[in-house]
Amino acid sequence: MNAVLQAIANGLMIGGFYALMGMGQNVIFGVMKIINFCHGEMLMVGMYLTFTLCLFLRIDPYMAVPIVAIIMFLLGALLQETLITPSLGTKSFTNLLFLTVGLGTLLQNLALVIFGSSFRTIATSYSTNTVHLGPVTVGLPKLISFIVSMVITVVLFAFLKYTNTGKELRAVSQNAVGAEVVGINVKHIYRLAYGIGCALAGMAGALLTLFYVLSPTAGSSFSFRALIVVVVGGLGSIPGAFFAGIFLGLLETLVSLLISPMYKDLIVFVTFIIILVVRQNIIARRK
């Protein structure tokens, strides 16, 4: 029983990061109706930014989170303005697909040139500390990162629901043409959405650095899992992405415990396919 509780705790921890990644992807899709295939690479950039701030400026990784968020937001807004917007004008999904895949490849290779292919880690005075929560033992960095990710989630929900800018984002996601008619600057909202999505991915990367190795390909597995979270939780649904991320984290850890870590990815993919098939059947019956 203790082992199951431990697996559930670990699943909640990693699920928080999947949720953060998925919500970033869903902000972009919900507003712009595109899948950002370089989302995992944005997480990787956030990890290396945190590593650089920690190594050269001696900034604690958690203190670096807001700095990383600002840098990633500006990077996302710049990419949106210079690359994504012109491609949106073509109204071609293929162009956007190859563009975002190409961006991911470019970011991976830039990281490879700058930092090399060696795996890197960040060590602090509390990196190996643990916290005992009844029968469950959790690494202190994992617990802090999970709490911070939940705070970011709550702030995102509040921002989208209660602020005027958040309401404009939701308006554009529902009807971009109608939003433009009533005076909302849709291009500005697109920049904001892509910037927020990249900032969320970057913050997820920053929160991972204390217990996950850094490498140019570190974002690849997270990129696909973010896509699973988006599809399972519902395209454009922020609450759906949150709960889907938690579900995915729990599924991975429980499968690793009850079956075998070897079959973790296989069962995740099979579950993903089953959910897609069931959802498609439900949609077909409603028609």
PDB file of N, CA, C and O in Angstrom, residues 125-162:
ATOM      1  N   SER A 125      22.321  23.264  -2.257  1.00  0.00           N
ATOM      2  CA  SER A 125      22.473  22.728  -0.897  1.00  0.00           C
ATOM      3  C   SER A 125      21.291  21.866  -0.475  1.00  0.00           C
ATOM      4  O   SER A 125      21.404  21.056   0.449  1.00  0.00           O
ATOM      5  N   TYR A 126      20.158  22.030  -1.155  1.00  0.00           N
ATOM      6  CA  TYR A 126      18.959  21.276  -0.777  1.00  0.00           C
ATOM      7  C   TYR A 126      18.539  20.258  -1.840  1.00  0.00           C
ATOM      8  O   TYR A 126      17.456  19.686  -1.748  1.00  0.00           O
ATOM      9  N   SER A 127      19.403  20.012  -2.813  1.00  0.00           N
ATOM     10  CA  SER A 127      19.046  19.120  -3.922  1.00  0.00           C
ATOM     11  C   SER A 127      18.676  17.720  -3.464  1.00  0.00           C
ATOM     12  O   SER A 127      17.797  17.077  -4.056  1.00  0.00           O
ATOM     13  N   THR A 128      19.362  17.227  -2.419  1.00  0.00           N
ATOM     14  CA  THR A 128      19.125  15.846  -1.975  1.00  0.00           C
ATOM     15  C   THR A 128      18.219  15.775  -0.742  1.00  0.00           C
ATOM     16  O   THR A 128      18.010  14.685  -0.205  1.00  0.00           O
ATOM     17  N   ASN A 129      17.683  16.892  -0.296  1.00  0.00           N
ATOM     18  CA  ASN A 129      16.803  16.889   0.880  1.00  0.00           C
ATOM     19  C   ASN A 129      15.471  16.225   0.545  1.00  0.00           C
ATOM     20  O   ASN A 129      14.990  16.301  -0.588  1.00  0.00           O
ATOM     21  N   THR A 130      14.887  15.582   1.537  1.00  0.00           N
ATOM     22  CA  THR A 130      13.593  14.921   1.356  1.00  0.00           C
ATOM     23  C   THR A 130      12.603  15.403   2.414  1.00  0.00           C
ATOM     24  O   THR A 130      12.997  15.909   3.469  1.00  0.00           O
ATOM     25  N   VAL A 131      11.324  15.211   2.096  1.00  0.00           N
ATOM     26  CA  VAL A 131      10.250  15.566   3.018  1.00  0.00           C
ATOM     27  C   VAL A 131       9.392  14.327   3.221  1.00  0.00           C
ATOM     28  O   VAL A 131       9.020  13.657   2.255  1.00  0.00           O
ATOM     29  N   HIS A 132       9.056  14.012   4.477  1.00  0.00           N
ATOM     30  CA  HIS A 132       8.236  12.844   4.782  1.00  0.00           C
ATOM     31  C   HIS A 132       6.796  13.308   5.021  1.00  0.00           C
ATOM     32  O   HIS A 132       6.522  14.074   5.945  1.00  0.00           O
ATOM     33  N   LEU A 133       5.896  12.834   4.189  1.00  0.00           N
ATOM     34  CA  LEU A 133       4.472  13.149   4.327  1.00  0.00           C
ATOM     35  C   LEU A 133       3.741  11.855   4.663  1.00  0.00           C
ATOM     36  O   LEU A 133       3.237  11.158   3.780  1.00  0.00           O
ATOM     37  N   GLY A 134       3.740  11.504   5.955  1.00  0.00           N
ATOM     38  CA  GLY A 134       3.179  10.214   6.352  1.00  0.00           C
ATOM     39  C   GLY A 134       4.039   9.092   5.806  1.00  0.00           C
ATOM     40  O   GLY A 134       5.264   9.087   5.980  1.00  0.00           O
ATOM     41  N   PRO A 135       3.428   8.151   5.077  1.00  0.00           N
ATOM     42  CA  PRO A 135       4.203   7.038   4.522  1.00  0.00           C
ATOM     43  C   PRO A 135       4.933   7.385   3.231  1.00  0.00           C
ATOM     44  O   PRO A 135       5.654   6.567   2.673  1.00  0.00           O
ATOM     45  N   VAL A 136       4.748   8.617   2.757  1.00  0.00           N
ATOM     46  CA  VAL A 136       5.307   9.024   1.462  1.00  0.00           C
ATOM     47  C   VAL A 136       6.537   9.896   1.680  1.00  0.00           C
ATOM     48  O   VAL A 136       6.542  10.791   2.525  1.00  0.00           O
ATOM     49  N   THR A 137       7.577   9.625   0.914  1.00  0.00           N
ATOM     50  CA  THR A 137       8.793  10.436   0.942  1.00  0.00           C
ATOM     51  C   THR A 137       8.956  11.130  -0.408  1.00  0.00           C
ATOM     52  O   THR A 137       8.946  10.477  -1.451  1.00  0.00           O
ATOM     53  N   VAL A 138       9.100  12.437  -0.357  1.00  0.00           N
ATOM     54  CA  VAL A 138       9.199  13.233  -1.586  1.00  0.00           C
ATOM     55  C   VAL A 138      10.452  14.080  -1.518  1.00  0.00           C
ATOM     56  O   VAL A 138      10.758  14.674  -0.472  1.00  0.00           O
ATOM     57  N   GLY A 139      11.187  14.148  -2.625  1.00  0.00           N
ATOM     58  CA  GLY A 139      12.338  15.032  -2.690  1.00  0.00           C
ATOM     59  C   GLY A 139      11.895  16.482  -2.541  1.00  0.00           C
ATOM     60  O   GLY A 139      10.894  16.894  -3.131  1.00  0.00           O
ATOM     61  N   LEU A 140      12.633  17.244  -1.730  1.00  0.00           N
ATOM     62  CA  LEU A 140      12.257  18.647  -1.498  1.00  0.00           C
ATOM     63  C   LEU A 140      12.179  19.453  -2.797  1.00  0.00           C
ATOM     64  O   LEU A 140      11.220  20.206  -2.988  1.00  0.00           O
ATOM     65  N   PRO A 141      13.142  19.323  -3.724  1.00  0.00           N
ATOM     66  CA  PRO A 141      13.026  20.073  -4.985  1.00  0.00           C
ATOM     67  C   PRO A 141      11.758  19.715  -5.767  1.00  0.00           C
ATOM     68  O   PRO A 141      11.117  20.606  -6.338  1.00  0.00           O
ATOM     69  N   LYS A 142      11.395  18.417  -5.774  1.00  0.00           N
ATOM     70  CA  LYS A 142      10.172  18.011  -6.478  1.00  0.00           C
ATOM     71  C   LYS A 142       8.937  18.629  -5.843  1.00  0.00           C
ATOM     72  O   LYS A 142       8.033  19.092  -6.534  1.00  0.00           O
ATOM     73  N   LEU A 143       8.909  18.639  -4.514  1.00  0.00           N
ATOM     74  CA  LEU A 143       7.755  19.187  -3.807  1.00  0.00           C
ATOM     75  C   LEU A 143       7.634  20.687  -4.047  1.00  0.00           C
ATOM     76  O   LEU A 143       6.537  21.199  -4.335  1.00  0.00           O
ATOM     77  N   ILE A 144       8.754  21.406  -3.948  1.00  0.00           N
ATOM     78  CA  ILE A 144       8.723  22.851  -4.182  1.00  0.00           C
ATOM     79  C   ILE A 144       8.297  23.145  -5.616  1.00  0.00           C
ATOM     80  O   ILE A 144       7.465  24.023  -5.867  1.00  0.00           O
ATOM     81  N   SER A 145       8.847  22.385  -6.557  1.00  0.00           N
ATOM     82  CA  SER A 145       8.511  22.600  -7.969  1.00  0.00           C
ATOM     83  C   SER A 145       7.028  22.340  -8.220  1.00  0.00           C
ATOM     84  O   SER A 145       6.380  23.079  -8.976  1.00  0.00           O
ATOM     85  N   PHE A 146       6.490  21.309  -7.593  1.00  0.00           N
ATOM     86  CA  PHE A 146       5.068  21.011  -7.754  1.00  0.00           C
ATOM     87  C   PHE A 146       4.207  22.137  -7.194  1.00  0.00           C
ATOM     88  O   PHE A 146       3.229  22.566  -7.822  1.00  0.00           O
ATOM     89  N   ILE A 147       4.561  22.627  -6.017  1.00  0.00           N
ATOM     90  CA  ILE A 147       3.794  23.722  -5.408  1.00  0.00           C
ATOM     91  C   ILE A 147       3.846  24.966  -6.286  1.00  0.00           C
ATOM     92  O   ILE A 147       2.822  25.627  -6.525  1.00  0.00           O
ATOM     93  N   VAL A 148       5.039  25.283  -6.800  1.00  0.00           N
ATOM     94  CA  VAL A 148       5.181  26.456  -7.675  1.00  0.00           C
ATOM     95  C   VAL A 148       4.362  26.269  -8.948  1.00  0.00           C
ATOM     96  O   VAL A 148       3.704  27.208  -9.421  1.00  0.00           O
ATOM     97  N   SER A 149       4.365  25.064  -9.499  1.00  0.00           N
ATOM     98  CA  SER A 149       3.589  24.814 -10.723  1.00  0.00           C
ATOM     99  C   SER A 149       2.095  24.973 -10.463  1.00  0.00           C
ATOM    100  O   SER A 149       1.358  25.466 -11.317  1.00  0.00           O
ATOM    101  N   MET A 150       1.632  24.567  -9.275  1.00  0.00           N
ATOM    102  CA  MET A 150       0.222  24.743  -8.937  1.00  0.00           C
ATOM    103  C   MET A 150      -0.121  26.222  -8.760  1.00  0.00           C
ATOM    104  O   MET A 150      -1.205  26.667  -9.158  1.00  0.00           O
ATOM    105  N   VAL A 151       0.800  26.989  -8.176  1.00  0.00           N
ATOM    106  CA  VAL A 151       0.584  28.435  -8.043  1.00  0.00           C
ATOM    107  C   VAL A 151       0.491  29.084  -9.424  1.00  0.00           C
ATOM    108  O   VAL A 151      -0.395  29.924  -9.676  1.00  0.00           O
ATOM    109  N   ILE A 152       1.384  28.687 -10.335  1.00  0.00           N
ATOM    110  CA  ILE A 152       1.344  29.213 -11.699  1.00  0.00           C
ATOM    111  C   ILE A 152       0.019  28.863 -12.369  1.00  0.00           C
ATOM    112  O   ILE A 152      -0.583  29.691 -13.075  1.00  0.00           O
ATOM    113  N   THR A 153      -0.456  27.647 -12.134  1.00  0.00           N
ATOM    114  CA  THR A 153      -1.735  27.210 -12.709  1.00  0.00           C
ATOM    115  C   THR A 153      -2.887  28.075 -12.217  1.00  0.00           C
ATOM    116  O   THR A 153      -3.729  28.521 -13.000  1.00  0.00           O
ATOM    117  N   VAL A 154      -2.927  28.320 -10.904  1.00  0.00           N
ATOM    118  CA  VAL A 154      -3.992  29.151 -10.329  1.00  0.00           C
ATOM    119  C   VAL A 154      -3.926  30.569 -10.880  1.00  0.00           C
ATOM    120  O   VAL A 154      -4.957  31.170 -11.226  1.00  0.00           O
ATOM    121  N   VAL A 155      -2.726  31.118 -10.984  1.00  0.00           N
ATOM    122  CA  VAL A 155      -2.552  32.471 -11.530  1.00  0.00           C
ATOM    123  C   VAL A 155      -3.028  32.527 -12.977  1.00  0.00           C
ATOM    124  O   VAL A 155      -3.695  33.494 -13.397  1.00  0.00           O
ATOM    125  N   LEU A 156      -2.714  31.489 -13.760  1.00  0.00           N
ATOM    126  CA  LEU A 156      -3.161  31.453 -15.156  1.00  0.00           C
ATOM    127  C   LEU A 156      -4.679  31.420 -15.246  1.00  0.00           C
ATOM    128  O   LEU A 156      -5.282  32.157 -16.047  1.00  0.00           O
ATOM    129  N   PHE A 157      -5.314  30.563 -14.427  1.00  0.00           N
ATOM    130  CA  PHE A 157      -6.781  30.509 -14.413  1.00  0.00           C
ATOM    131  C   PHE A 157      -7.375  31.871 -14.074  1.00  0.00           C
ATOM    132  O   PHE A 157      -8.313  32.344 -14.722  1.00  0.00           O
ATOM    133  N   ALA A 158      -6.838  32.501 -13.027  1.00  0.00           N
ATOM    134  CA  ALA A 158      -7.356  33.806 -12.592  1.00  0.00           C
ATOM    135  C   ALA A 158      -7.142  34.861 -13.674  1.00  0.00           C
ATOM    136  O   ALA A 158      -8.025  35.694 -13.930  1.00  0.00           O
ATOM    137  N   PHE A 159      -5.983  34.831 -14.309  1.00  0.00           N
ATOM    138  CA  PHE A 159      -5.676  35.795 -15.368  1.00  0.00           C
ATOM    139  C   PHE A 159      -6.657  35.669 -16.534  1.00  0.00           C
ATOM    140  O   PHE A 159      -7.202  36.671 -17.025  1.00  0.00           O
ATOM    141  N   LEU A 160      -6.916  34.437 -16.963  1.00  0.00           N
ATOM    142  CA  LEU A 160      -7.806  34.227 -18.103  1.00  0.00           C
ATOM    143  C   LEU A 160      -9.265  34.545 -17.766  1.00  0.00           C
ATOM    144  O   LEU A 160     -10.023  34.991 -18.631  1.00  0.00           O
ATOM    145  N   LYS A 161      -9.653  34.334 -16.518  1.00  0.00           N
ATOM    146  CA  LYS A 161     -11.064  34.507 -16.156  1.00  0.00           C
ATOM    147  C   LYS A 161     -11.418  35.922 -15.718  1.00  0.00           C
ATOM    148  O   LYS A 161     -12.509  36.425 -16.035  1.00  0.00           O
ATOM    149  N   TYR A 162     -10.503  36.595 -15.010  1.00  0.00           N
ATOM    150  CA  TYR A 162     -10.893  37.840 -14.350  1.00  0.00           C
ATOM    151  C   TYR A 162     -10.279  39.113 -14.944  1.00  0.00           C
ATOM    152  O   TYR A 162     -10.773  40.203 -14.666  1.00  0.00           O
TER     153      TYR A 162
END
